[in-house]
Tab-separated table of C-alpha atoms in Angstrom:
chain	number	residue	atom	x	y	z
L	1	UNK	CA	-33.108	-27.519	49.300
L	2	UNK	CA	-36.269	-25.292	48.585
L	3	UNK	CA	-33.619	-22.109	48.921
L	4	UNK	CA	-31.670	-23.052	46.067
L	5	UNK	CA	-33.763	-21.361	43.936
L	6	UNK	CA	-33.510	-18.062	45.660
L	7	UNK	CA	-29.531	-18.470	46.036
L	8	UNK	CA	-28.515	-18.726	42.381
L	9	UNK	CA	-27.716	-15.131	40.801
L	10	UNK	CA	-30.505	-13.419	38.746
L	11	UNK	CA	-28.732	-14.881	35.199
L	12	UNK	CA	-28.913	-18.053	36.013
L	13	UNK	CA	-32.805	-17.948	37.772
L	14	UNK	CA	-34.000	-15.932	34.004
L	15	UNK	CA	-32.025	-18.716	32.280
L	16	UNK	CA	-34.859	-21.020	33.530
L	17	UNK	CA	-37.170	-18.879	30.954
L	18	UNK	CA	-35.336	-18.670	28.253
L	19	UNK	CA	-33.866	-22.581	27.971
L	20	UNK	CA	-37.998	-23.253	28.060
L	21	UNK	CA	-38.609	-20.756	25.473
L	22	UNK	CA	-36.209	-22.499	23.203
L	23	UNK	CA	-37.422	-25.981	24.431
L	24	UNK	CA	-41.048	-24.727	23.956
L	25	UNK	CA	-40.307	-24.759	19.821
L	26	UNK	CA	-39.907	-28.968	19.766
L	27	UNK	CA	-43.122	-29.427	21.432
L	28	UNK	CA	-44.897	-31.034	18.274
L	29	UNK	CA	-47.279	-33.900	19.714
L	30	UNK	CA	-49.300	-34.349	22.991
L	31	UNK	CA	-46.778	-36.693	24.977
L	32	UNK	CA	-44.047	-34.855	24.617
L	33	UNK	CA	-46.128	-31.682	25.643
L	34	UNK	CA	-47.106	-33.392	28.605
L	35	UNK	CA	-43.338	-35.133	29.139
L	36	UNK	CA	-41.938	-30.939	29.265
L	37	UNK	CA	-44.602	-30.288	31.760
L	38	UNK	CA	-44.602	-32.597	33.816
L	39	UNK	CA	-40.609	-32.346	33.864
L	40	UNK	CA	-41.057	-28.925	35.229
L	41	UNK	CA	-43.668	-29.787	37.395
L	42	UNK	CA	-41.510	-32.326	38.845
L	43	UNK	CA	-38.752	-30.076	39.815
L	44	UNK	CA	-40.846	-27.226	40.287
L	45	UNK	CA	-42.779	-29.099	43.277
L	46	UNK	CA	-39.038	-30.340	44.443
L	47	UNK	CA	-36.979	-26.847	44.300
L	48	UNK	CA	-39.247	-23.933	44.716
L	49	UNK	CA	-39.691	-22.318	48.153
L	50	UNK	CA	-43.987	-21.776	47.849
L	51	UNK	CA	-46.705	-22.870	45.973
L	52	UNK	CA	-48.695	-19.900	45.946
L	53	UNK	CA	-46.800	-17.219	43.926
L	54	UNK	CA	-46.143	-20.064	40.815
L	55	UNK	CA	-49.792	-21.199	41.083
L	56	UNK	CA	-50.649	-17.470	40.899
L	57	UNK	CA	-48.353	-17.463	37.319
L	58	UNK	CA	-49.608	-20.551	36.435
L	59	UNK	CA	-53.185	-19.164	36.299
L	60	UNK	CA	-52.181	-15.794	34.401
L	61	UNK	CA	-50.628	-18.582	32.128
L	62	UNK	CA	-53.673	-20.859	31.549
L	63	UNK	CA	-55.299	-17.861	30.530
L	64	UNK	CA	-53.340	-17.706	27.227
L	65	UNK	CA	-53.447	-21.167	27.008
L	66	UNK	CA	-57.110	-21.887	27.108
L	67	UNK	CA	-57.445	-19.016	24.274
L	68	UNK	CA	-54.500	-20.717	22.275
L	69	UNK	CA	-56.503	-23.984	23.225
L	70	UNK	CA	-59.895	-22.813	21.765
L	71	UNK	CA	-58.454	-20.561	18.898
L	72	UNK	CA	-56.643	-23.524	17.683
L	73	UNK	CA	-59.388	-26.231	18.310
L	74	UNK	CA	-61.584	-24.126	16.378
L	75	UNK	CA	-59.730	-23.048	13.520
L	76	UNK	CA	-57.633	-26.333	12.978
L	77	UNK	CA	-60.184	-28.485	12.369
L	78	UNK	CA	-61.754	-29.355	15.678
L	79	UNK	CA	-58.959	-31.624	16.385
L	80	UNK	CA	-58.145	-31.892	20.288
L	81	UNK	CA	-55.081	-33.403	20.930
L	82	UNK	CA	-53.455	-30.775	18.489
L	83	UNK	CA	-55.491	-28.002	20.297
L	84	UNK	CA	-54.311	-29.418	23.846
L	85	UNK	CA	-50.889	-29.536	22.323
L	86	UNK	CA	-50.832	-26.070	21.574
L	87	UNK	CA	-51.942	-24.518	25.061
L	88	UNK	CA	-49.568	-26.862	26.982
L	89	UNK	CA	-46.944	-25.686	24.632
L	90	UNK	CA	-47.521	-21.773	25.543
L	91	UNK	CA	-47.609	-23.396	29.336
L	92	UNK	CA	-44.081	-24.595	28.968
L	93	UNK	CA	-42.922	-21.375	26.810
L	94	UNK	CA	-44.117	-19.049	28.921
L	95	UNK	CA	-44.772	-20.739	32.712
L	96	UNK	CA	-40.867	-21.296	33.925
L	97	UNK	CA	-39.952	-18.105	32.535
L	98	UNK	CA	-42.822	-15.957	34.728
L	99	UNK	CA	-42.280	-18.182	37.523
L	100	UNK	CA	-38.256	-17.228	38.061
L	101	UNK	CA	-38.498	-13.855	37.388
L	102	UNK	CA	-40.961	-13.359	40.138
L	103	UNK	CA	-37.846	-14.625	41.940
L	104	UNK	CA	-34.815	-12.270	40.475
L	105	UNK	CA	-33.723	-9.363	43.083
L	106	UNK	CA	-33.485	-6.042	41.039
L	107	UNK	CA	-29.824	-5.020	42.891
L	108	UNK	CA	-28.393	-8.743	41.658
L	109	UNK	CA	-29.619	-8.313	38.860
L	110	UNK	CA	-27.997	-5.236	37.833
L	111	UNK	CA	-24.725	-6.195	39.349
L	112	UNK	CA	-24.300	-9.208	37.685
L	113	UNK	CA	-25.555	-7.672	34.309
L	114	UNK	CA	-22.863	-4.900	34.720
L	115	UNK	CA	-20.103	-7.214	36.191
L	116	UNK	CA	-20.953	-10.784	34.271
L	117	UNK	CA	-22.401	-9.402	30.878
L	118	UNK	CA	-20.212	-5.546	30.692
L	119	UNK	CA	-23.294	-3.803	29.848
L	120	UNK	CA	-23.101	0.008	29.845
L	121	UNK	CA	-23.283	0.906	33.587
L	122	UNK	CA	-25.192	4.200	33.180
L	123	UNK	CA	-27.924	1.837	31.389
L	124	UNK	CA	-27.763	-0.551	34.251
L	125	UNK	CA	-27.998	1.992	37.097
L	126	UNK	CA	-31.401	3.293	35.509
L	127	UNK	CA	-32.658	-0.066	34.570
L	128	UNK	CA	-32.278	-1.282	38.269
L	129	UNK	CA	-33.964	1.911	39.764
L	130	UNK	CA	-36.901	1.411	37.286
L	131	UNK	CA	-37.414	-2.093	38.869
L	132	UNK	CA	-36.942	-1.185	42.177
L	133	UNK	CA	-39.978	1.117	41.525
L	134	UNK	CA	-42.015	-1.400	40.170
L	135	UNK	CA	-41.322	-4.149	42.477
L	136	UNK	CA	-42.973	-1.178	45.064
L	137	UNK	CA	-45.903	-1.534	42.821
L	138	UNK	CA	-47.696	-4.003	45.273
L	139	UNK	CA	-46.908	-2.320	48.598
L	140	UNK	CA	-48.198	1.084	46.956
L	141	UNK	CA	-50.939	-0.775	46.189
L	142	UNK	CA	-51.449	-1.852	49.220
L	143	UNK	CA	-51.057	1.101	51.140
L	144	UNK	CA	-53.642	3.034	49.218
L	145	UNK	CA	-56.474	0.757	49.517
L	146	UNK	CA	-56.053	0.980	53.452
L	147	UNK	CA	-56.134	4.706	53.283
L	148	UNK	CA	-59.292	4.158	51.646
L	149	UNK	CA	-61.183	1.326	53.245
L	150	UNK	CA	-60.265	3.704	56.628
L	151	UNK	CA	-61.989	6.514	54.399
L	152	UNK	CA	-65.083	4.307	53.781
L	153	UNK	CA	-63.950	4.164	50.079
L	154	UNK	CA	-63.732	0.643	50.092
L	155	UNK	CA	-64.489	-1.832	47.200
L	156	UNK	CA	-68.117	-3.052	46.981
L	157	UNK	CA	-69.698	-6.064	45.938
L	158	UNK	CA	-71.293	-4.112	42.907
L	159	UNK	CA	-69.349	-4.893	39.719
L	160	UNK	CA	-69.797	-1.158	38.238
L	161	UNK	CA	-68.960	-0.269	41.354
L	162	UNK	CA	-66.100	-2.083	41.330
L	163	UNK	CA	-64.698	-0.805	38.204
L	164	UNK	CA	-64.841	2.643	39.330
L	165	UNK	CA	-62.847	1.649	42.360
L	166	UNK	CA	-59.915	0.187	40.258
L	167	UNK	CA	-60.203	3.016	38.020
L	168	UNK	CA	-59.535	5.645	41.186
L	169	UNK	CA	-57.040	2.854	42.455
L	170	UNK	CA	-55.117	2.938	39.037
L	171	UNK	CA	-54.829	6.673	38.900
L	172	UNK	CA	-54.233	7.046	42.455
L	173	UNK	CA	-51.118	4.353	41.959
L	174	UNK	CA	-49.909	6.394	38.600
L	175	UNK	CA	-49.768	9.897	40.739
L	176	UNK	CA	-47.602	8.173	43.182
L	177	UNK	CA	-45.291	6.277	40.732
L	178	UNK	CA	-44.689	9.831	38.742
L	179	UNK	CA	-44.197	11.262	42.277
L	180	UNK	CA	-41.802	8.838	43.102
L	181	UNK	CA	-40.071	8.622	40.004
L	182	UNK	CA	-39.575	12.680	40.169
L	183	UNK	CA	-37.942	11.972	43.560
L	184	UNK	CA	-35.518	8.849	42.357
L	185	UNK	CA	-34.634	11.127	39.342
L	186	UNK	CA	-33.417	13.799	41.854
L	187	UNK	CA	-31.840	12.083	43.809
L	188	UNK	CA	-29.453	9.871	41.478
L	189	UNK	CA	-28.597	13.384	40.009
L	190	UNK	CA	-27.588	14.491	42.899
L	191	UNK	CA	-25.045	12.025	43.282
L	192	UNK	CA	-23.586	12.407	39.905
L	193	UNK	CA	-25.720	9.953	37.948
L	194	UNK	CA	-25.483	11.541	34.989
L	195	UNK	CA	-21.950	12.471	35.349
L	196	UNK	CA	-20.188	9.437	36.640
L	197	UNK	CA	-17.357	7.317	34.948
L	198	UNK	CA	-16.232	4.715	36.954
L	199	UNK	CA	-19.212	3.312	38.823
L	200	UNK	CA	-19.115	0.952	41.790
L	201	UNK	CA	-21.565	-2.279	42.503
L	202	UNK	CA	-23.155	-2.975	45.487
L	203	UNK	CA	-21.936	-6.559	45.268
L	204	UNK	CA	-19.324	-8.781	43.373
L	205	UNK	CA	-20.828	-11.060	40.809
L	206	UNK	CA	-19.633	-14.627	41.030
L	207	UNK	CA	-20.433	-17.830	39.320
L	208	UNK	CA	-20.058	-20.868	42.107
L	209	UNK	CA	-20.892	-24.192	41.618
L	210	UNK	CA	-24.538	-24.087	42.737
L	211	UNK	CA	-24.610	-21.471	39.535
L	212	UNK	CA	-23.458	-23.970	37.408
L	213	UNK	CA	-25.066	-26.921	38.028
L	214	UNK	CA	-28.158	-25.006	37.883
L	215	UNK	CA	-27.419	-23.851	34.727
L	216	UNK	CA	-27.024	-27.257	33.833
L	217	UNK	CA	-30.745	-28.138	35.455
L	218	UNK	CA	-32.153	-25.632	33.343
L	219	UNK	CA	-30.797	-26.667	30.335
L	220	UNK	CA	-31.700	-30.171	30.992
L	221	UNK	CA	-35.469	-28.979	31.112
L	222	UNK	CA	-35.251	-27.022	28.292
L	223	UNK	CA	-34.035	-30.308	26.061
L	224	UNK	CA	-36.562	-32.247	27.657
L	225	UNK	CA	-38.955	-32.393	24.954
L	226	UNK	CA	-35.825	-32.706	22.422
L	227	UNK	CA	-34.949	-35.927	24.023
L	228	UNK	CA	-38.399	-36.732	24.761
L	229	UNK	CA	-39.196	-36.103	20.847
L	230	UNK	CA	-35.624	-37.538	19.026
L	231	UNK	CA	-37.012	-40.848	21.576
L	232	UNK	CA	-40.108	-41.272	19.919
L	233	UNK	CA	-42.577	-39.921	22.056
């Protein structure tokens, strides 16, 4: 059952996102804020495969909230349930959303924007390369800072220090992304990128039923606090 959420196609995982965003806008009062969130809690804790990679988003999240939290606590006259209001709402706008995409394969993702949505394929090819690169991000990463802990270039537990390393890190992870980009470029020229009419997908794009009925999940989440609202709450 925890699978499910890595076996729908890429449309229907960002779906997730953006029935929250437009659930997000009817989150007016504290208990329906806290009905939406603990909705997706709920099937969040019953669907997704981990724990660690949404708690992960969940923090980056809370970050905006808390500052939404205190910015509007502080400016709207000190009151606290319409501060708490606020941050939970940016938690359900913005929380779902991070969570699934964390989830969408690049290759689906282009093959079922091309094949499902007819967007222009020359557009699609690139955009799917791009996020192949970037997904590479965190193995890059990765990769460098072994090279330089075997170096003795390790981080320290000196905060200047610190920021120096990440510094180095960052441009060290920008030489190899141009690098690599150079390459990618190259090589999908090669192959008549630039010249190409009729393109072929890796994959068909079909909708089954799983699709569907998540479809029909997600929307249910994102008129949670519609129902929960229109009910009185």
């Amino acid at each position: 059952m925890r699978t499910l959420v890595l076996r729908v196609n890429p449309l229907v995982q960002l779906s997730v996102g953006l029935f929250s965003l437009l659930g997000s806008f009817w989150i007016r009062s504290l208990p329906v804020a806290l009905i939406a969130v603990g909705a997706y809690v709920l099937v969040g804790l019953l669907l997704l495969p981990g724990w660690r990679y949404p708690l992960a988003c969940l923090g980056f999240t809370a970050i905006a909230a808390v500052t939404i939290v205190y910015s509007t606590w502080r400016l709207g006259g000190r009151d606290v349930e319409e501060a708490f209001t606020a941050g939970l709402r940016i938690v359900v706008l913005a929380g779902p959303g991070s969570v699934m995409a964390g989830y969408v394969d690049p290759s689906r993702f282009a093959d079922y924007l091309a094949q499902t949505l007819h967007l222009p394929a020359r557009l699609i090819a690139a955009f799917a390369a791009a996020l192949q690169k970037f997904t590479g991000f965190g193995l890059a990463w990765q990769q460098l800072e072994r090279v330089r802990r075997v170096r003795g270039f390790g981080p320290s537990r000196n905060p200047l220090a610190n920021g120096r390393y990440a510094a180095n890190m960052s441009f060290a992870l920008l030489v190899q992304a141009l690098r690599g980009a150079s390459a990618t470029s190259i090589a999908m020229d090669a192959r008549g990128f630039a010249t190409a009419q009729d393109r072929t997908w890796a994959e068909p794009a079909p909708w089954t039923r799983l699709d569907r009925w998540a479809v029909v999940v997600a929307a249910v989440l994102g008129c949670a606090p519609i129902i929960a609202r229109l009910a009185g709450a």
